[in-house]
Amino acid sequence: MTEQSRPQELPVRLLTDPEMIKACQARDIANVFRLVKIRAGIYPSMIGKRCGLTPSRVGEVMSGRRQLQHMDVIERISDGLRIPGHMLGLARRSWETPQALGVTDREQIQEQAPKQQLPSSLPGPEVDSILAMATRASLSAATLEAFRSSIEDYWRRDDQHGGEALRPAIVGQLRYVVGLLEESRPPTIRNGLYSVAAELARLTGWTYFDARQYSQARAYFTQALHLAKEIDDRQFMANVLACMSLQATYQDKPADSLAFVSAAQDQARSAPGTTPRVLAMLSMREAFAHATLGSRDSTHRAIGDATRHFEQIQADDAEPSWVAYFDESKLIVDTGIAHGRLGEAATAEPLIADALRREDRTNQRGRAFHSFWLARTQLDQGKLEQACQTATQALEPASAVASQRVSGHLREFYDELAPHRDEPVALAFEARLRALVPAVSGSTRP
């Protein structure tokens, strides 16, 4: 791109204006376009040209008659108007100031290493896009089943290895499916594509959540909500809201967590055919929210609701595939974690230990995550030796999975060992920690 054709930068005073910042954070694109027109003198026809939108579409957005939520459109707006990625909840854009010269946000994604030149035998990504537009895909029920099978495989590998390496493939498939929705399809195929796209968006959001990149996670969770809403899949909307509730507990926003899970339960109750397993999962997320708020009675009530719903599950229930993971073992371990969050370590310990004995050994992240919760409840009861042994056993699965969430829990346990750091069992744990997960403990002993 030449200097003459490169889009002009927006004025710094506009990018730092509180009203613009708030509009970008909320993805209020109508207000973003209005501010760009008034403060930067870029009129709708030029906004459309720079963002790959028709002038009429820009007018509909500015008048409030249309909303723009798809990630590919948000990315085009960021690139076309030169709005830094983090303002819109996106990754750093390729045109932005080098990271060493800019201000670093706490949640901002680290700069990737310079990309190597693709082998000349491979077409560039822009060629792939052109070829995709030139080819009308013939879709059938078998195609939709193939998409769903690949999603199940992504989830399985995410449990085993974490989602970091999977994310590019998931995002690529999401964009492909969203592209298929631009063509006219029979209703059953179109609805199936919306369902697949919603699940891919949720899965992408989950990989960002597990990496503790919360702004990106929320952006994809929001996209999943919009896609599910297109086909009025209220059970799946409840599932996405439950994910957002869980993320809010990690961000120390318990009130937000409770609001999200309450909305999830409202969606699920209004949906025809919502199964007891879905209601049990949502009640357990409610218990997490109450426990984070420190509300003992409400937490116990929600745990009781989860158990009651779970006992109503029938073998012939028409379960959504995305809730199959919530089995008896998951109910038990989540019950233990909810008690642990309340500080009820003596109640939590046997529950988490029982669930760990049942855990699938291929679920590396689950084993590591639940083992550290067990170690934490043991430490809270003064069982130092037992806690260190449990945490040591968890280091191997923790080192095998790329999960910043697991690393964060490991770091918390390591910090809680500070008063006992000179005890032999703590020293042994620290030595093993340094050997397997050195990034958590650091290079020198505090």
Coordinates of C-alpha atoms in Angstrom, one line a residue:
M1 CA 0.0 0.0 0.0
T2 CA 1.4 3.4 -1.0
E3 CA 1.4 6.4 1.3
Q4 CA -1.3 8.1 -0.8
S5 CA -3.7 5.1 -0.5
R6 CA -3.0 4.3 3.1
P7 CA -6.1 5.3 5.3
Q8 CA -5.4 8.5 7.3
E9 CA -5.1 8.2 11.0
L10 CA -7.9 9.4 13.2
P11 CA -7.0 12.5 15.3
V12 CA -5.4 11.6 18.7
R13 CA -7.9 13.8 20.4
L14 CA -10.7 11.6 19.1
L15 CA -9.0 8.3 20.0
T16 CA -8.5 9.6 23.5
D17 CA -11.9 11.2 23.9
P18 CA -13.9 9.4 26.7
E19 CA -17.0 9.3 24.5
M20 CA -15.1 7.5 21.7
I21 CA -13.5 5.1 24.2
K22 CA -16.9 4.2 25.7
A23 CA -18.5 3.8 22.3
C24 CA -15.6 1.4 21.1
Q25 CA -15.7 -0.6 24.4
A26 CA -19.5 -1.1 23.9
R27 CA -19.1 -1.7 20.2
D28 CA -21.7 1.0 19.6
I29 CA -20.7 1.4 16.0
A30 CA -23.5 3.9 15.3
N31 CA -21.9 6.3 17.8
V32 CA -18.4 5.5 16.5
F33 CA -19.4 6.4 13.0
R34 CA -21.1 9.6 14.2
L35 CA -18.0 10.7 16.2
V36 CA -15.7 9.9 13.2
K37 CA -18.0 12.1 11.0
I38 CA -18.2 15.0 13.4
R39 CA -14.7 15.0 15.0
A40 CA -12.6 13.7 12.1
G41 CA -14.7 15.0 9.1
I42 CA -14.9 11.6 7.5
Y43 CA -18.4 11.3 5.9
P44 CA -20.5 8.2 5.5
S45 CA -19.5 7.5 1.9
M46 CA -15.8 7.5 2.8
I47 CA -16.5 5.5 6.0
G48 CA -18.2 2.9 3.8
K49 CA -15.3 2.9 1.3
R50 CA -12.7 2.4 4.0
C51 CA -14.6 -0.3 5.9
G52 CA -15.9 -2.3 2.9
L53 CA -19.5 -1.2 3.5
T54 CA -22.1 0.3 1.2
P55 CA -23.1 3.9 1.9
S56 CA -26.7 2.7 2.5
R57 CA -25.4 0.2 5.1
V58 CA -23.5 2.9 6.9
G59 CA -26.6 5.1 6.9
E60 CA -28.7 2.2 8.4
V61 CA -26.1 1.8 11.1
M62 CA -25.9 5.5 12.0
S63 CA -29.7 5.7 12.1
G64 CA -29.9 2.7 14.5
R65 CA -31.7 0.5 12.0
R66 CA -28.9 -2.0 11.8
Q67 CA -26.3 -3.3 14.2
L68 CA -22.8 -4.6 13.2
Q69 CA -21.6 -7.5 15.4
H70 CA -19.7 -10.0 13.3
M71 CA -16.0 -10.1 14.1
D72 CA -14.9 -9.8 10.5
V73 CA -16.9 -6.5 10.1
I74 CA -15.5 -5.2 13.4
E75 CA -12.0 -6.0 12.2
R76 CA -12.6 -4.1 8.9
I77 CA -13.9 -1.1 10.8
S78 CA -10.8 -1.2 13.0
D79 CA -8.4 -1.4 10.0
G80 CA -10.3 1.0 7.7
L81 CA -10.7 3.8 10.3
R82 CA -7.4 3.0 12.0
I83 CA -9.0 2.4 15.4
P84 CA -6.4 0.5 17.6
G85 CA -7.5 -3.1 18.1
H86 CA -7.6 -3.1 21.9
M87 CA -10.2 -0.3 21.8
L88 CA -12.6 -2.6 20.1
G89 CA -11.6 -5.7 22.0
L90 CA -9.4 -7.1 19.1
A91 CA -5.9 -8.2 18.9
R92 CA -3.2 -5.7 17.9
R93 CA -3.6 -4.9 14.2
S94 CA -0.7 -5.3 11.8
W95 CA -0.6 -1.6 11.0
E96 CA -0.4 -0.4 14.7
T97 CA 2.7 1.3 16.2
P98 CA 5.3 -1.3 17.2
Q99 CA 4.7 -2.6 20.7
A100 CA 8.0 -1.2 22.0
L101 CA 6.8 2.3 21.2
G102 CA 3.2 2.1 22.4
V103 CA 1.4 1.9 25.7
T104 CA 0.8 -1.7 26.8
D105 CA -2.6 -2.7 28.1
R106 CA -2.6 -5.4 30.9
E107 CA -4.8 -7.7 28.8
Q108 CA -3.3 -6.8 25.5
I109 CA -1.9 -9.8 23.5
Q110 CA 1.8 -10.0 23.2
E111 CA 3.3 -9.1 19.9
Q112 CA 3.8 -12.1 17.7
A113 CA 7.2 -12.9 16.3
P114 CA 7.7 -11.7 12.7
K115 CA 5.9 -13.9 10.3
Q116 CA 8.0 -16.0 8.0
Q117 CA 7.4 -15.8 4.3
L118 CA 4.9 -18.5 3.1
P119 CA 6.4 -21.0 0.8
S120 CA 5.9 -19.9 -2.8
S121 CA 3.9 -23.1 -3.5
L122 CA 1.1 -22.0 -1.2
P123 CA -1.4 -19.3 -2.2
G124 CA -1.8 -16.3 0.1
P125 CA -4.8 -15.9 2.3
E126 CA -6.3 -13.3 0.0
V127 CA -6.3 -15.8 -2.8
D128 CA -8.1 -18.3 -0.6
S129 CA -10.8 -15.7 0.0
I130 CA -11.2 -14.9 -3.7
L131 CA -11.5 -18.6 -4.5
A132 CA -14.1 -19.1 -1.8
M133 CA -16.2 -16.3 -3.2
A134 CA -16.0 -17.9 -6.7
T135 CA -17.2 -21.3 -5.5
R136 CA -20.7 -22.0 -4.3
A137 CA -20.4 -24.7 -1.7
S138 CA -23.0 -27.5 -1.9
L139 CA -24.2 -28.1 1.6
S140 CA -26.2 -30.9 3.1
A141 CA -27.1 -32.4 6.4
A142 CA -23.9 -34.5 6.2
T143 CA -21.8 -31.2 5.9
L144 CA -23.4 -29.9 9.1
E145 CA -22.6 -33.2 10.8
A146 CA -19.0 -32.9 9.6
F147 CA -18.8 -29.4 11.1
R148 CA -20.2 -30.7 14.4
S149 CA -17.8 -33.6 14.5
S150 CA -14.8 -31.2 14.1
I151 CA -16.1 -29.1 16.9
E152 CA -16.3 -32.1 19.2
D153 CA -12.7 -32.9 18.2
Y154 CA -11.6 -29.3 19.0
W155 CA -13.1 -29.6 22.5
R156 CA -11.4 -32.9 23.1
R157 CA -8.0 -31.6 22.1
D158 CA -8.6 -28.4 24.0
D159 CA -9.0 -30.6 27.2
Q160 CA -5.8 -32.4 26.4
H161 CA -3.5 -29.7 25.2
G162 CA -5.2 -26.3 25.7
G163 CA -6.6 -24.1 23.0
E164 CA -3.7 -21.9 22.0
A165 CA -2.5 -24.0 19.1
L166 CA -6.1 -24.8 18.0
R167 CA -7.4 -21.2 17.9
P168 CA -6.2 -20.3 14.3
A169 CA -8.0 -23.4 12.9
I170 CA -11.2 -22.6 14.9
V171 CA -11.2 -19.0 13.9
G172 CA -10.6 -20.0 10.2
Q173 CA -13.5 -22.4 10.3
L174 CA -15.7 -19.8 12.0
R175 CA -15.0 -17.2 9.2
Y176 CA -15.7 -19.9 6.6
V177 CA -19.1 -20.8 8.1
V178 CA -20.1 -17.1 8.5
G179 CA -19.2 -16.7 4.9
L180 CA -21.5 -19.5 3.9
L181 CA -24.3 -17.7 5.6
E182 CA -24.1 -14.8 3.1
E183 CA -25.6 -17.1 0.4
S184 CA -29.2 -18.1 0.2
R185 CA -29.8 -21.6 1.8
P186 CA -32.7 -23.8 2.7
P187 CA -34.0 -23.0 6.2
T188 CA -32.8 -26.2 7.7
I189 CA -29.3 -25.7 6.3
R190 CA -29.2 -22.1 7.2
N191 CA -30.3 -22.7 10.8
G192 CA -27.7 -25.5 11.1
L193 CA -25.0 -23.1 9.9
Y194 CA -26.0 -20.5 12.5
S195 CA -25.8 -23.2 15.2
V196 CA -22.4 -24.3 14.0
A197 CA -21.1 -20.7 13.8
A198 CA -22.4 -20.0 17.3
E199 CA -20.6 -23.0 18.7
L200 CA -17.4 -22.1 16.9
A201 CA -17.6 -18.5 18.3
R202 CA -18.2 -19.8 21.8
L203 CA -15.2 -22.2 21.4
T204 CA -13.0 -19.3 20.2
G205 CA -14.1 -17.3 23.2
W206 CA -13.3 -20.1 25.5
T207 CA -9.8 -20.5 24.2
Y208 CA -9.2 -16.7 24.9
F209 CA -10.8 -17.1 28.3
D210 CA -8.5 -20.0 29.2
A211 CA -5.6 -17.8 28.0
R212 CA -6.8 -15.0 30.3
Q213 CA -7.3 -12.7 27.3
Y214 CA -10.7 -11.6 28.7
S215 CA -11.5 -8.7 26.2
Q216 CA -11.1 -11.0 23.3
A217 CA -13.1 -13.8 25.0
R218 CA -16.0 -11.5 25.7
A219 CA -16.0 -10.3 22.1
Y220 CA -16.4 -13.8 20.7
F221 CA -18.9 -14.8 23.4
T222 CA -21.0 -11.8 22.4
Q223 CA -20.7 -12.9 18.7
A224 CA -21.9 -16.4 19.8
L225 CA -24.9 -14.8 21.5
H226 CA -25.9 -12.9 18.4
L227 CA -25.5 -16.0 16.2
A228 CA -27.7 -18.1 18.5
K229 CA -30.3 -15.3 18.7
E230 CA -30.7 -15.4 14.9
I231 CA -32.3 -18.9 15.3
D232 CA -33.8 -18.3 18.7
D233 CA -31.6 -21.0 20.3
R234 CA -32.3 -19.9 23.9
Q235 CA -30.6 -23.0 25.5
F236 CA -27.4 -22.2 23.7
M237 CA -27.7 -18.5 24.6
A238 CA -27.9 -19.7 28.2
N239 CA -24.8 -21.7 27.7
V240 CA -22.9 -18.7 26.4
L241 CA -24.1 -16.5 29.2
A242 CA -22.9 -19.2 31.7
C243 CA -19.4 -19.0 30.1
M244 CA -19.5 -15.2 30.6
S245 CA -20.6 -15.7 34.2
L246 CA -17.6 -18.0 34.9
Q247 CA -15.2 -15.5 33.3
A248 CA -16.6 -12.7 35.5
T249 CA -15.7 -14.7 38.6
Y250 CA -12.1 -14.8 37.3
Q251 CA -12.2 -11.1 36.8
D252 CA -13.3 -10.5 40.4
K253 CA -16.7 -9.2 39.2
P254 CA -19.1 -11.4 41.2
A255 CA -22.1 -9.1 40.7
D256 CA -21.6 -9.3 36.9
S257 CA -21.2 -13.1 37.3
L258 CA -24.5 -13.3 39.1
A259 CA -26.3 -11.1 36.5
F260 CA -25.0 -13.2 33.6
V261 CA -26.0 -16.5 35.1
S262 CA -29.4 -15.2 36.2
A263 CA -30.0 -14.1 32.5
A264 CA -28.8 -17.6 31.5
Q265 CA -31.4 -19.3 33.7
D266 CA -34.2 -17.0 32.4
Q267 CA -33.3 -18.0 28.8
A268 CA -33.2 -21.7 29.7
R269 CA -36.5 -21.6 31.5
S270 CA -38.2 -19.9 28.5
A271 CA -36.8 -22.4 26.0
P272 CA -38.9 -25.4 25.0
G273 CA -37.3 -28.7 26.0
T274 CA -34.6 -27.5 28.3
T275 CA -33.2 -30.5 30.0
P276 CA -32.5 -31.1 33.7
R277 CA -28.8 -31.4 32.9
V278 CA -28.7 -27.9 31.5
L279 CA -30.5 -26.6 34.5
A280 CA -28.1 -28.4 36.8
M281 CA -25.1 -26.9 35.1
L282 CA -26.6 -23.4 35.3
S283 CA -27.4 -23.8 39.0
M284 CA -23.8 -24.8 39.7
R285 CA -22.6 -21.6 37.9
E286 CA -25.0 -19.7 40.1
A287 CA -23.4 -21.3 43.1
F288 CA -20.0 -20.2 41.9
A289 CA -21.3 -16.6 41.6
H290 CA -22.8 -16.6 45.1
A291 CA -19.7 -18.2 46.6
T292 CA -17.5 -15.5 45.0
L293 CA -19.8 -12.9 46.6
G294 CA -19.4 -14.8 49.9
S295 CA -23.1 -15.5 50.2
R296 CA -23.1 -18.8 52.1
D297 CA -26.9 -19.5 52.2
S298 CA -27.4 -18.6 48.6
T299 CA -24.5 -20.8 47.6
H300 CA -25.8 -23.8 49.5
R301 CA -29.3 -23.3 48.0
A302 CA -27.9 -23.2 44.4
I303 CA -25.8 -26.3 45.1
G304 CA -29.1 -28.0 46.3
D305 CA -30.9 -26.9 43.1
A306 CA -28.0 -28.3 41.0
T307 CA -28.2 -31.7 42.8
R308 CA -32.0 -31.8 42.5
H309 CA -32.0 -31.0 38.8
F310 CA -29.2 -33.6 38.2
E311 CA -31.3 -36.3 39.9
Q312 CA -34.1 -35.7 37.4
I313 CA -31.9 -36.6 34.4
Q314 CA -33.4 -39.4 32.3
A315 CA -31.4 -41.6 29.8
D316 CA -33.7 -40.6 26.9
D317 CA -33.4 -36.9 27.5
A318 CA -32.7 -35.0 24.2
E319 CA -29.5 -33.4 25.5
P320 CA -27.6 -30.7 23.6
S321 CA -24.1 -32.0 22.8
W322 CA -22.4 -29.1 24.6
V323 CA -23.7 -30.1 28.0
A324 CA -22.6 -33.7 27.9
Y325 CA -19.5 -32.9 29.9
F326 CA -21.6 -32.1 32.9
D327 CA -21.7 -35.6 34.3
E328 CA -21.8 -36.9 37.9
S329 CA -18.0 -36.4 38.3
K330 CA -18.3 -32.8 37.2
L331 CA -21.3 -32.2 39.5
I332 CA -19.2 -33.5 42.5
V333 CA -16.0 -31.6 41.7
D334 CA -17.9 -28.3 41.1
T335 CA -19.8 -28.8 44.3
G336 CA -16.4 -29.1 46.1
I337 CA -15.0 -26.0 44.4
A338 CA -18.1 -24.0 45.4
H339 CA -17.6 -25.0 49.0
G340 CA -13.8 -24.3 48.6
R341 CA -14.6 -20.8 47.3
L342 CA -16.7 -20.2 50.5
G343 CA -13.7 -21.3 52.7
E344 CA -15.4 -24.6 53.6
A345 CA -12.3 -26.6 53.0
A346 CA -13.2 -29.6 55.2
T347 CA -16.4 -30.1 53.1
A348 CA -14.7 -29.4 49.8
E349 CA -11.7 -31.8 50.2
P350 CA -13.4 -35.2 50.0
L351 CA -15.7 -34.1 47.2
I352 CA -12.8 -32.9 45.0
A353 CA -10.7 -36.0 45.8
D354 CA -13.6 -38.3 44.9
A355 CA -14.1 -36.5 41.5
L356 CA -10.4 -36.6 40.8
R357 CA -10.4 -40.4 41.2
R358 CA -13.0 -40.6 38.5
E359 CA -11.5 -38.0 36.1
D360 CA -10.5 -39.1 32.6
R361 CA -6.7 -39.2 32.5
T362 CA -6.7 -37.6 29.0
N363 CA -8.2 -34.4 30.4
Q364 CA -4.9 -32.8 31.3
R365 CA -6.3 -29.4 32.1
G366 CA -9.1 -30.8 34.2
R367 CA -6.8 -33.0 36.2
A368 CA -4.3 -30.2 36.9
F369 CA -7.1 -27.6 37.7
H370 CA -8.9 -29.9 40.1
S371 CA -5.7 -31.1 41.7
F372 CA -4.7 -27.6 42.6
W373 CA -8.1 -27.0 44.1
L374 CA -7.7 -30.1 46.2
A375 CA -4.2 -29.0 47.3
R376 CA -5.6 -25.6 48.2
T377 CA -8.3 -27.0 50.4
Q378 CA -5.7 -29.2 52.1
L379 CA -3.5 -26.3 52.7
D380 CA -6.4 -24.3 54.1
Q381 CA -6.8 -27.0 56.7
G382 CA -3.1 -26.9 57.7
K383 CA -2.3 -30.2 55.9
L384 CA 1.0 -28.9 54.5
E385 CA 2.6 -32.2 53.5
Q386 CA -0.5 -33.6 51.9
A387 CA -1.1 -30.3 50.0
C388 CA 2.4 -30.2 48.6
Q389 CA 2.2 -33.9 47.5
T390 CA -1.1 -33.2 45.8
A391 CA 0.2 -30.1 44.0
T392 CA 3.4 -32.0 43.0
Q393 CA 1.4 -34.7 41.4
A394 CA -0.5 -32.1 39.4
L395 CA 2.6 -30.5 37.9
E396 CA 2.9 -33.0 35.1
P397 CA -0.6 -32.5 33.6
A398 CA -0.2 -28.8 34.2
S399 CA 3.0 -28.7 32.2
A400 CA 1.4 -30.7 29.4
V401 CA -1.4 -28.2 28.7
A402 CA -1.1 -24.6 27.5
S403 CA -3.5 -22.9 29.9
Q404 CA -2.8 -19.5 31.5
R405 CA -5.8 -20.3 33.8
V406 CA -4.1 -23.3 35.2
S407 CA -0.9 -21.4 35.5
G408 CA -2.8 -18.7 37.4
H409 CA -4.1 -21.2 40.0
L410 CA -0.6 -22.7 40.3
R411 CA 0.8 -19.3 41.0
E412 CA -1.8 -18.7 43.7
F413 CA -0.9 -21.9 45.4
Y414 CA 2.8 -21.1 45.2
D415 CA 2.2 -17.7 46.8
E416 CA 0.1 -19.3 49.6
L417 CA 3.1 -21.4 50.4
A418 CA 5.2 -18.3 51.3
P419 CA 4.9 -18.8 55.2
H420 CA 6.1 -22.4 54.8
R421 CA 8.7 -21.9 52.1
D422 CA 11.6 -23.3 54.1
E423 CA 9.8 -26.6 55.0
P424 CA 11.3 -29.7 53.3
V425 CA 8.0 -30.6 51.6
A426 CA 7.6 -27.1 50.3
L427 CA 11.2 -27.0 49.0
A428 CA 10.6 -30.4 47.3
F429 CA 7.5 -29.0 45.6
E430 CA 9.3 -25.8 44.5
A431 CA 12.2 -27.8 43.0
R432 CA 9.7 -29.9 41.0
L433 CA 7.8 -26.7 40.0
R434 CA 11.0 -25.1 38.7
A435 CA 11.8 -28.1 36.7
L436 CA 8.4 -28.5 35.0
V437 CA 6.8 -25.0 35.1
P438 CA 9.6 -22.5 35.6
A439 CA 7.6 -19.5 34.4
V440 CA 5.3 -19.7 37.4
S441 CA 7.9 -19.7 40.1
G442 CA 10.4 -17.3 38.5
S443 CA 14.1 -17.6 38.2
T444 CA 15.0 -16.8 41.8
R445 CA 13.5 -17.8 45.1
P446 CA 11.8 -14.9 47.0

